[in-house]
Coordinates of C-alpha atoms in Angstrom, one line a residue:
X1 CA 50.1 4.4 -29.7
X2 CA 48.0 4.5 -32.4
X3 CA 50.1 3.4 -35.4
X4 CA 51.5 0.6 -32.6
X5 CA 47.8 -0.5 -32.3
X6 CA 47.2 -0.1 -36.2
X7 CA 50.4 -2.3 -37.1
X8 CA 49.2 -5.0 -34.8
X9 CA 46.0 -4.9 -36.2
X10 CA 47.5 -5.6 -39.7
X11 CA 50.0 -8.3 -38.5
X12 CA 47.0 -10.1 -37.1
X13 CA 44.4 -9.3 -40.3
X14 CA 47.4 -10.3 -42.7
X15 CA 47.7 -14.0 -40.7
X16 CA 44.3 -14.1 -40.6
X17 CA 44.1 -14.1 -44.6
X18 CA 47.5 -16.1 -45.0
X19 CA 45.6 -18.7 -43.3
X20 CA 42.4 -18.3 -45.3
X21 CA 44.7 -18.5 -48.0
X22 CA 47.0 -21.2 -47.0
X23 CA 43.5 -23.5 -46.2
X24 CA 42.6 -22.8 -49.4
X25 CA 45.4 -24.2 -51.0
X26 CA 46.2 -20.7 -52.8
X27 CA 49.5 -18.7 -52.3
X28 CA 49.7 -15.2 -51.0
X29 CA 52.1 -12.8 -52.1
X30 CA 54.3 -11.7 -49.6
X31 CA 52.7 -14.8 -47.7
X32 CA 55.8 -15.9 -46.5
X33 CA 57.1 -12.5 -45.2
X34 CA 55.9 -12.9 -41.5
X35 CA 58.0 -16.0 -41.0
X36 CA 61.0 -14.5 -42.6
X37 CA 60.5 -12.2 -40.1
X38 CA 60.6 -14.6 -37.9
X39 CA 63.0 -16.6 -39.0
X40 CA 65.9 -13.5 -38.6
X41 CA 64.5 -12.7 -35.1
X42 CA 65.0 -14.6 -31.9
X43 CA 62.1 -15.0 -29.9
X44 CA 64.4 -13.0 -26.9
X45 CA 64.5 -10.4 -30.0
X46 CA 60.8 -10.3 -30.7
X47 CA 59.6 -10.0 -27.3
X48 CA 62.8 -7.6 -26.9
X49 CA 61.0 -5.2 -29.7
X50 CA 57.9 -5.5 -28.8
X51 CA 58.8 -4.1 -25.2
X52 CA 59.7 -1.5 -26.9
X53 CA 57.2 -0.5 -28.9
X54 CA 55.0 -1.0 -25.6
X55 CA 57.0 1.6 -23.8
X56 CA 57.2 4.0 -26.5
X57 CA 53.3 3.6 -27.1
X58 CA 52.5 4.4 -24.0
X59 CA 54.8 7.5 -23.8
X60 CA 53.3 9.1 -27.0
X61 CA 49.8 8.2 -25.1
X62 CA 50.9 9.8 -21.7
X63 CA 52.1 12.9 -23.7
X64 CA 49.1 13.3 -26.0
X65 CA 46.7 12.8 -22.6
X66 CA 48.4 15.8 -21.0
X67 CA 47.8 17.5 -24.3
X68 CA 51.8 18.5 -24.5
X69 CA 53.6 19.0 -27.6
X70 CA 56.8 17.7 -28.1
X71 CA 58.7 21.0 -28.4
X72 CA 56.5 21.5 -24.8
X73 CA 57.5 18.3 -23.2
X74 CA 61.2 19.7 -24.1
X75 CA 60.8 22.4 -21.6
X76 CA 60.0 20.4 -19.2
X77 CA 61.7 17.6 -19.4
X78 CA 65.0 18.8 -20.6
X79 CA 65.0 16.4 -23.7
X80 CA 65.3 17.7 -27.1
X81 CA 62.9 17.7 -28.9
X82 CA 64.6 16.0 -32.1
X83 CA 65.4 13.6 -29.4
X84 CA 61.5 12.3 -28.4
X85 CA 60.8 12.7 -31.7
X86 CA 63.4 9.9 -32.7
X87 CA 62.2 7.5 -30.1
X88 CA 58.5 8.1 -30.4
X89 CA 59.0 7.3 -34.0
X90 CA 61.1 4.2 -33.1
X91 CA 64.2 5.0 -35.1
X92 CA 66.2 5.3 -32.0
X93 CA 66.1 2.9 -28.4
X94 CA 66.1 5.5 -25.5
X95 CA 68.2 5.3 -22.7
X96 CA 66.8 4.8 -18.9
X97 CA 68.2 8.2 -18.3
X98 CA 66.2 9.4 -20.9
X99 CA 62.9 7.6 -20.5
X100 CA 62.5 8.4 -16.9
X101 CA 63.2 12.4 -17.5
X102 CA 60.5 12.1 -19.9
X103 CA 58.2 10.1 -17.4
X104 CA 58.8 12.8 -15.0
X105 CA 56.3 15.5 -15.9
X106 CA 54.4 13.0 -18.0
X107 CA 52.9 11.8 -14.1
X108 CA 54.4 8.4 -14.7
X109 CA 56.6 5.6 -13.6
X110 CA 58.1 2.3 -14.8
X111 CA 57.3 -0.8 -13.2
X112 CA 59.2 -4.1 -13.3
X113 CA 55.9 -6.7 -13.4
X114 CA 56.0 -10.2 -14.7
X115 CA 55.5 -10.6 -18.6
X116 CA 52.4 -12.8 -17.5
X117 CA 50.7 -10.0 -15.8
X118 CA 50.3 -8.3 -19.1
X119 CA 48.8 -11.0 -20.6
X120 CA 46.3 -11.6 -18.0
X121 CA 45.4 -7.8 -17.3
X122 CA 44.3 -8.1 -20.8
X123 CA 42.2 -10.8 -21.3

C-alpha cells in the first residue's frame, strides 16, 4: 500500500510541475510521458489497473495489520508464497479463487460497491 500511495503521490507532484512548467512556457523532460501513457491505455484500461492496484494495496495492508509474513499467510491460506509475492508486487493479476483464499484468514471480504462510493467516502 505504501509504494501504491508513494506512486500516486509522484503522478500527481510530476502533473503538478508539468503544469508549472507548461504555464511557464518551458519544456519538461519526460513532460509528455503521462499522456503517452495515456494515449496507449483506454480509460476502461486505466480504471481496469487502478482496481487493481486498489485490491492488491489493500491486501499487503490487511496482511501487514495482522502482522503475518508472507511465508505465514502461506500456511494459512494455502497460497504459495512465491505466489502473494507475485501479486503483491503486481507482476501477476490474481485469480478470484486466489484473492478470496487469501482474504480468508486476512478477516476480510470483497464487496461489489458503485465506483462513485469510493470517490465520495473519500472526500
Amino acid at each position: 500500500m505504501i509504494k501504491d500511495k508513494e506512486y500516486k503521490k509522484a503522478i500527481a507532484v510530476a502533473r503538478e510541475y508539468a503544469a508549472d512548467l507548461n504555464e511557464r512556457g518551458e519544456a519538461a523532460v519526460g513532460g509528455d510521458a503521462l499522456e503517452f501513457m495515456h494515449s496507449i491505455m483506454t480509460p476502461e484500461e486505466i480504471a481496469e489497473s487502478n482496481l487493481r492496484v486498489d485490491l492488491i494495496g489493500e491486501l499487503i495492508e490487511a496482511r501487514r495489520e495482522k502482522g503475518l509474513s508472507q511465508k505465514k499467510l502461506e500456511e494459512l491460506s494455502g497460497v504459495k508464497q512465491p505466489v502473494i509475492a507475485r501479486l503483491e508486487k503486481g507482476t501477476t493479476s490474481p485469480r478470484l479463487s486466489t484473492v478470496l483464499k487469501l482474504l480468508v484468514p486476512l478477516g476480510k471480504t470483497l464487496a461489489i460497491v458503485p465506483l462513485d462510493s469510493k470517490n465520495k467516502a473519500e472526500k
